[in-house]
Amino acid sequence: MATVALAWLAQQPTVVAPIASARTVEQLLALQLTDGELQALADASA
């Protein structure tokens, strides 16, 4: 769940820098959510 949350934050245009404990950029960007996944998360949180 934490990985998905960080991936979601990283793809939000209004979030400048999510705080994470990744040691490399590759770790931070290991998961990219699709537009459909982003929409499903937005719908779930509405």
Coordinates of N, CA and C in Angstrom, one line a residue:
M1 N 0.8 -1.2 0.0 CA 0.0 0.0 0.0 C 0.9 1.3 0.0
A2 N 2.0 1.2 0.7 CA 2.8 2.4 0.8 C 3.4 2.7 -0.6
T3 N 3.8 1.7 -1.4 CA 4.3 1.9 -2.7 C 3.3 2.6 -3.6
V4 N 2.1 2.1 -3.5 CA 1.0 2.7 -4.3 C 0.8 4.2 -3.9
A5 N 0.8 4.4 -2.6 CA 0.5 5.8 -2.1 C 1.6 6.7 -2.6
L6 N 2.9 6.3 -2.5 CA 4.0 7.1 -3.0 C 3.9 7.3 -4.5
A7 N 3.5 6.3 -5.3 CA 3.4 6.4 -6.7 C 2.3 7.4 -7.0
W8 N 1.2 7.3 -6.3 CA 0.1 8.3 -6.5 C 0.6 9.7 -6.2
L9 N 1.2 9.9 -5.1 CA 1.7 11.2 -4.8 C 2.7 11.8 -5.8
A10 N 3.6 10.9 -6.3 CA 4.6 11.4 -7.2 C 4.0 11.8 -8.5
Q11 N 2.8 11.3 -8.9 CA 2.1 11.6 -10.1 C 1.1 12.8 -10.0
Q12 N 1.0 13.4 -8.8 CA 0.1 14.5 -8.6 C 0.8 15.8 -9.0
P13 N 0.2 16.6 -9.8 CA 0.8 17.9 -10.2 C 1.0 18.9 -9.1
T14 N 0.2 18.8 -8.0 CA 0.2 19.7 -6.9 C 1.2 19.3 -5.8
V15 N 1.7 18.1 -5.9 CA 2.6 17.6 -4.8 C 4.0 17.9 -5.3
V16 N 4.8 18.7 -4.6 CA 6.2 19.0 -5.0 C 7.1 17.9 -4.7
A17 N 7.1 17.3 -3.5 CA 8.1 16.3 -3.1 C 7.5 15.4 -2.0
P18 N 7.0 14.2 -2.3 CA 6.6 13.3 -1.3 C 7.8 12.9 -0.5
I19 N 7.6 12.7 0.8 CA 8.6 12.3 1.7 C 8.6 10.7 1.7
A20 N 9.8 10.2 1.3 CA 9.9 8.7 1.2 C 11.3 8.3 1.7
S21 N 11.4 7.0 1.9 CA 12.7 6.6 2.4 C 13.5 5.8 1.3
A22 N 13.2 6.1 0.1 CA 13.9 5.5 -1.0 C 15.3 5.9 -1.0
R23 N 16.2 5.0 -1.4 CA 17.6 5.4 -1.4 C 18.1 5.8 -2.8
T24 N 17.3 5.4 -3.8 CA 17.7 5.8 -5.2 C 16.4 6.3 -5.9
V25 N 16.6 7.0 -7.0 CA 15.5 7.4 -7.8 C 14.8 6.2 -8.4
E26 N 15.5 5.2 -8.8 CA 14.9 4.0 -9.3 C 13.9 3.4 -8.4
Q27 N 14.2 3.4 -7.1 CA 13.3 2.8 -6.1 C 12.0 3.6 -6.0
L28 N 12.2 4.9 -6.0 CA 11.0 5.8 -5.9 C 10.1 5.7 -7.1
L29 N 10.7 5.5 -8.3 CA 9.9 5.5 -9.5 C 9.6 4.1 -10.0
A30 N 9.8 3.1 -9.1 CA 9.6 1.7 -9.5 C 8.2 1.4 -9.9
L31 N 7.2 2.1 -9.5 CA 5.8 1.9 -9.9 C 5.2 3.1 -10.5
Q32 N 4.7 3.0 -11.7 CA 4.0 4.1 -12.3 C 2.5 3.6 -12.5
L33 N 1.6 4.4 -12.0 CA 0.2 4.1 -12.1 C -0.4 4.5 -13.4
T34 N -1.3 3.7 -14.0 CA -1.9 4.0 -15.2 C -3.0 5.1 -14.9
D35 N -3.5 5.7 -16.0 CA -4.6 6.7 -15.8 C -5.8 6.0 -15.2
G36 N -6.1 4.8 -15.5 CA -7.2 4.1 -14.9 C -7.0 3.9 -13.5
E37 N -5.8 3.5 -13.1 CA -5.5 3.3 -11.7 C -5.6 4.6 -10.9
L38 N -5.1 5.6 -11.5 CA -5.2 7.0 -10.8 C -6.7 7.4 -10.6
Q39 N -7.5 7.1 -11.6 CA -8.9 7.5 -11.6 C -9.6 6.6 -10.5
A40 N -9.3 5.3 -10.4 CA -9.9 4.5 -9.4 C -9.5 4.9 -8.0
L41 N -8.3 5.4 -7.8 CA -7.9 5.9 -6.5 C -8.6 7.2 -6.2
A42 N -8.8 8.1 -7.2 CA -9.5 9.3 -7.0 C -11.0 9.1 -6.7
D43 N -11.6 8.1 -7.4 CA -13.0 7.8 -7.1 C -13.1 7.2 -5.7
A44 N -12.2 6.4 -5.3 CA -12.3 5.8 -4.0 C -12.2 6.8 -2.9
S45 N -11.4 7.8 -3.1 CA -11.2 8.8 -2.1 C -12.2 10.0 -2.1
A46 N -13.1 10.0 -3.0 CA -14.0 11.1 -3.1 C -15.1 10.9 -2.1

